[in-house]
Short mmCIF file of C-alpha atoms and ligand atoms in Angstrom, two decimals:
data_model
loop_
_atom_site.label_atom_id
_atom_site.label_comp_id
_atom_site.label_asym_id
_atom_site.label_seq_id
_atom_site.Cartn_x
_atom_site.Cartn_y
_atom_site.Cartn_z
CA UNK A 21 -20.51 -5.43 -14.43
CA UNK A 22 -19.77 -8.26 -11.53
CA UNK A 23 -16.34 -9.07 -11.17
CA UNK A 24 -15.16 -12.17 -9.39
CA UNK A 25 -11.34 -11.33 -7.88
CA UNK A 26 -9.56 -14.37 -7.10
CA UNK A 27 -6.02 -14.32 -5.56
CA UNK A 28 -3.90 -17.25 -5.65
CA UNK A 29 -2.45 -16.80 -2.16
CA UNK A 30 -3.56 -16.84 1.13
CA UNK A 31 -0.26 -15.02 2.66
CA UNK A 32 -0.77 -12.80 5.08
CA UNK A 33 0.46 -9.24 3.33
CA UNK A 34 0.30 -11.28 0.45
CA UNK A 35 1.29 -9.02 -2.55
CA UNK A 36 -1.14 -10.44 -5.11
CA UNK A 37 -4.02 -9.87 -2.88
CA UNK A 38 -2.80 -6.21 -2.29
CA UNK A 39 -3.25 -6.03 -6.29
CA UNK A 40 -6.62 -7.40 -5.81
CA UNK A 41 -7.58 -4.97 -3.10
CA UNK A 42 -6.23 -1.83 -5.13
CA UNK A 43 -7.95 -3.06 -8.17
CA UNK A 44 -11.58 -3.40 -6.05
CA UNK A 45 -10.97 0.29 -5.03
CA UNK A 46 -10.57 1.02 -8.78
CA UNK A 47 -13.12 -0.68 -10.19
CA UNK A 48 -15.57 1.51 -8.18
CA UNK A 49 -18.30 1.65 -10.93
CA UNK A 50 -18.60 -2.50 -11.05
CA UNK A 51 -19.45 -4.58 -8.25
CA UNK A 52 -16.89 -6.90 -7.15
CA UNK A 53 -16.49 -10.47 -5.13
CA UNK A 54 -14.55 -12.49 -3.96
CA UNK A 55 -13.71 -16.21 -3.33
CA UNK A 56 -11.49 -17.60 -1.16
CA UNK A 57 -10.25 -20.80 -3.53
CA UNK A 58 -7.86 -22.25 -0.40
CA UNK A 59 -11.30 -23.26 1.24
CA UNK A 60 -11.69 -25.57 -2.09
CA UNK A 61 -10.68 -29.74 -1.24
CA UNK A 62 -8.65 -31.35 -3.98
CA UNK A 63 -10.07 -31.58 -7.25
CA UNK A 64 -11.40 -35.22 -7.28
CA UNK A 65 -13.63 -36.77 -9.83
CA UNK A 66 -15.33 -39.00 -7.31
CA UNK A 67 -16.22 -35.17 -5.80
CA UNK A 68 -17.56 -34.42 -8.50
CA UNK A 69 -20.84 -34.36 -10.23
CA UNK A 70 -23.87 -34.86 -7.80
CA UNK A 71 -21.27 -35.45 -4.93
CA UNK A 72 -19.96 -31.66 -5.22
CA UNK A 73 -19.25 -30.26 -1.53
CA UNK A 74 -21.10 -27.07 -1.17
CA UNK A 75 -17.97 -24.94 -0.62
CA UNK A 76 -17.54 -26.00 -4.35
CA UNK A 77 -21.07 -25.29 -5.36
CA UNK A 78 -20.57 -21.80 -4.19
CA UNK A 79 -17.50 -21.35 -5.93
CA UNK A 80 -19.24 -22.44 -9.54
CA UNK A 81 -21.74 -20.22 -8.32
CA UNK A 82 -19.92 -16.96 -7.86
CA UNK A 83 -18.20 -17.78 -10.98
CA UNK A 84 -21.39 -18.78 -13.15
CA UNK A 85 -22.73 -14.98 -11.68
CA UNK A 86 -19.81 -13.07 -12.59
CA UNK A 87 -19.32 -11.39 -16.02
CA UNK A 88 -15.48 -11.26 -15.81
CA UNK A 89 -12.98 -12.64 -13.35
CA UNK A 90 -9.47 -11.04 -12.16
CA UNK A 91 -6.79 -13.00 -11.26
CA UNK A 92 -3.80 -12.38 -9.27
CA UNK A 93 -1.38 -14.89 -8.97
CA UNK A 94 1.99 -15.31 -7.62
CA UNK A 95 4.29 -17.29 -9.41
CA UNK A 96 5.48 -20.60 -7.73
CA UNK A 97 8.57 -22.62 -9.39
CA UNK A 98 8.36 -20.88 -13.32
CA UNK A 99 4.22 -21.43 -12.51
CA UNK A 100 1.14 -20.78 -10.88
CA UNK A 101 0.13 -21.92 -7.45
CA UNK A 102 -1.50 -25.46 -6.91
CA UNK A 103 -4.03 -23.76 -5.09
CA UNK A 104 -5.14 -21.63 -8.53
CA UNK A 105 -4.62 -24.90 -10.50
CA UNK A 106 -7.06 -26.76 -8.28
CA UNK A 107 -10.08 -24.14 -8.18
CA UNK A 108 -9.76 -23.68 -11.84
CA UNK A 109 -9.82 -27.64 -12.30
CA UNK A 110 -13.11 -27.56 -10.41
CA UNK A 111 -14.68 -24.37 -12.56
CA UNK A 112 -13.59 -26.14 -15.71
CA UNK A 113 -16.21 -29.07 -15.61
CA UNK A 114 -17.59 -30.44 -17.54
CA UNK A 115 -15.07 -29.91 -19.80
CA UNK A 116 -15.82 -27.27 -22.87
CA UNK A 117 -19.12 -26.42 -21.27
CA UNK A 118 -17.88 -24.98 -17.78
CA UNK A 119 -18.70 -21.98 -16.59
CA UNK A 120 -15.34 -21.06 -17.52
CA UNK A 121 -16.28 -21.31 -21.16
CA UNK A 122 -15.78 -17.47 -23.16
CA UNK A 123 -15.48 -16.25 -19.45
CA UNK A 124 -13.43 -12.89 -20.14
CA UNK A 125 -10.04 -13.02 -17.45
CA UNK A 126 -7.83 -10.46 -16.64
CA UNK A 127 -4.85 -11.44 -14.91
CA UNK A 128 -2.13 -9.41 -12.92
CA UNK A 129 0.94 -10.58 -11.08
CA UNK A 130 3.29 -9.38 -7.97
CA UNK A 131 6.69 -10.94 -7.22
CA UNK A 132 9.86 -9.80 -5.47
CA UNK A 133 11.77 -10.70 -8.46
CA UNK A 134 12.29 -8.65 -11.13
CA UNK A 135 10.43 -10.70 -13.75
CA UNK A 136 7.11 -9.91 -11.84
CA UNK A 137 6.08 -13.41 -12.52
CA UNK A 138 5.35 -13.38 -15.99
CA UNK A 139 6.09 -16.97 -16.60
CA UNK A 140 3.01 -17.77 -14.19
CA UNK A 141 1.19 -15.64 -16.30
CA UNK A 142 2.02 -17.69 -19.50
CA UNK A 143 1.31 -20.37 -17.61
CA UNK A 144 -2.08 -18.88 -16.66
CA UNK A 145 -3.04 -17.74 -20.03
CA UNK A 146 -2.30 -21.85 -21.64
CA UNK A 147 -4.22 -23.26 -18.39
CA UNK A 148 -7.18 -20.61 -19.75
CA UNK A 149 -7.40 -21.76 -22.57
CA UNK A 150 -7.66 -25.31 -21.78
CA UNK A 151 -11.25 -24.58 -20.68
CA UNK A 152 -11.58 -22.38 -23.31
CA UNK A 153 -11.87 -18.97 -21.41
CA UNK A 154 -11.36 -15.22 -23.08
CA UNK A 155 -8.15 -14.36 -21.60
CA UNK A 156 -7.76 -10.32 -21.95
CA UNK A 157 -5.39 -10.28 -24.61
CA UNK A 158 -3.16 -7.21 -23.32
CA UNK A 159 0.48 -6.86 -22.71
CA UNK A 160 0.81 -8.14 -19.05
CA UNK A 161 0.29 -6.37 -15.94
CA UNK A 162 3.46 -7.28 -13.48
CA UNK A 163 5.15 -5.88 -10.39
CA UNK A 164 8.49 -6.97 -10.01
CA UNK A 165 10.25 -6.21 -6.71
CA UNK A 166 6.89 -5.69 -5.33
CA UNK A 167 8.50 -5.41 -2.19
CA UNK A 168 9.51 -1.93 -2.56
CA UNK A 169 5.84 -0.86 -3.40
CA UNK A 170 3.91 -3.07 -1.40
CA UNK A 171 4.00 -3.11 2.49
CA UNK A 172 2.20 -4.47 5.23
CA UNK A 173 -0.46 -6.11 2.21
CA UNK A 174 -0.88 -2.66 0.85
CA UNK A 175 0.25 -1.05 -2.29
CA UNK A 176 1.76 2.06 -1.71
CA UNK A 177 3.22 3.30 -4.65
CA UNK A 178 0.93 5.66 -7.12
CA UNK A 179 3.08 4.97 -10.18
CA UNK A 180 1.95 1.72 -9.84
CA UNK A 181 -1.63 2.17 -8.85
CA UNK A 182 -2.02 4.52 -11.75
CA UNK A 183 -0.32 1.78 -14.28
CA UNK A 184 -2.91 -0.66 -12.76
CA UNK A 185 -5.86 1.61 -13.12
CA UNK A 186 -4.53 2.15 -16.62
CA UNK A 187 -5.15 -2.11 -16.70
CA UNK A 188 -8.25 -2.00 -15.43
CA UNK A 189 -9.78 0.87 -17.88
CA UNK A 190 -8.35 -0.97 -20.69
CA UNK A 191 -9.66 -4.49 -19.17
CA UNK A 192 -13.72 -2.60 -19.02
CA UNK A 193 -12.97 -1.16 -22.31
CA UNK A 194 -12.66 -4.46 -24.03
CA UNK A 195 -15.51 -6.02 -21.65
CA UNK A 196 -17.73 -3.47 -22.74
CA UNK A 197 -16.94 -3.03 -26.76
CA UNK A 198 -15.06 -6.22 -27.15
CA UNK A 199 -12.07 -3.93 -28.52
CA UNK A 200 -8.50 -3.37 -27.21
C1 FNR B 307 8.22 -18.60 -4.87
N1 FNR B 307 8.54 -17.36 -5.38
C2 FNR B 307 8.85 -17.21 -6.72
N2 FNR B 307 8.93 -15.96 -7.31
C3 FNR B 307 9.17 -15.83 -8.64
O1 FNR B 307 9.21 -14.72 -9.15
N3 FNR B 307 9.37 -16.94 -9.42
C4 FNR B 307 9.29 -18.19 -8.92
O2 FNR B 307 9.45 -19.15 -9.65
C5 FNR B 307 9.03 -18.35 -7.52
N4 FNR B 307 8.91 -19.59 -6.97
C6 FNR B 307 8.42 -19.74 -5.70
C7 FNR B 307 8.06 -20.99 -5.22
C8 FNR B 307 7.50 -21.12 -3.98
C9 FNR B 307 7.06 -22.48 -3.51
C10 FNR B 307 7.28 -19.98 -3.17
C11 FNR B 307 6.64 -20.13 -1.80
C12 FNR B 307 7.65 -18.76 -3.61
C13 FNR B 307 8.48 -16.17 -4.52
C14 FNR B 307 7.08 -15.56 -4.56
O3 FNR B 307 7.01 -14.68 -5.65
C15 FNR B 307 6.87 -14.80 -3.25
O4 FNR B 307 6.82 -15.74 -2.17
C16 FNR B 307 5.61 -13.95 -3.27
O5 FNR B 307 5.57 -13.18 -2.11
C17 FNR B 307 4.35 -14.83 -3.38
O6 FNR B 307 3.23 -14.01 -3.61
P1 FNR B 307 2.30 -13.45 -2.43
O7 FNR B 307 2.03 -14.58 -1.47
O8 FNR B 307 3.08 -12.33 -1.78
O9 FNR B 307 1.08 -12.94 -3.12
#
């Protein structure tokens, strides 16, 4: 199993990427990438096509290759970042036969609020299916006040880790048998 991780921030001790960076330890028994999406230029249509940039050919490529993607996202203004927005613009053309299309997603979230950002996650899940990908239909992974479990871009809390391994199993459980 490949899995593509992409993080929708480029923070420094950025909390979603400290998800992302537990979860790689975790998923020990797949092979894992990653892609940095801030690299990507604005989606443009006059980019597009034959005129793609090769940073953006890579991208489709790592995403074409991998089985599954995880996402991480913060949540920006009740959303998700413009820099998620953007590289998920590029991997949904042509539209309803991107590589996106039936590409299984697993999503998880960190936020100093409470909420965890959930309503990035909605968000997430209706942007998904737009390009008609296979978002992981679970109850949400969140961690609100990820502040006090996540220092220095590291998560540091096993409660948490364990909940998140608990994710992930469940995540290569319904990859693998296409049951919850
Ligand atoms: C935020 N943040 C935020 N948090 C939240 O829970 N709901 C929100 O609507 C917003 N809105 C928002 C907008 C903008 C422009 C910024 C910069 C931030 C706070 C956000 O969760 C916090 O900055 C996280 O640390 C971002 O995630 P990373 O970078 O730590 O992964």
């Amino acid at each position: 199993m490949n899995i593509l991780l992409l993080s929708g921030s480029s923070r420094n001790g950025s909390f979603n990427t400290a998800l992302l960076d537990s979860a790689a330890s975790l998923l020990k028994d797949c092979q894992t990438s990653r892609f940095a999406i801030e690299q990507l230029p604005f989606y443009s249509d006059s980019l597009d096509g034959d005129n793609r940039p090769a940073v953006v050919r890579d991208f489709i490529t790592a995403v074409e290759q991998a089985d599954a993607l995880l996402i991480a996202t913060p949540e920006y203004n009740y959303s998700i970042p413009a820099v998620l927005k953007n590289a998920l613009d590029w991997a949904s053309r042509p539209a309803f036969v991107s590589p996106m299309k039936g590409k299984p997603v697993a999503i998880v979230s960190a936020s100093p609020a409470i909420s965890g950002g959930i309503q990035a996650q909605a968000h997430l899940k209706h942007v998904l299916a737009g390009m008609l990908a296979n978002s992981y239909p679970s109850p949400a992974f969140c961690v609100g006040q990820s502040h006090n479990v996540i220092n220095n871009g590291k998560l540091q809390d096993s409660e948490t880790e364990q909940r998140l391994a608990g994710y992930l199993e469940g995540f290569l459980h319904w990859l693998e048998t296409g049951r919850l």
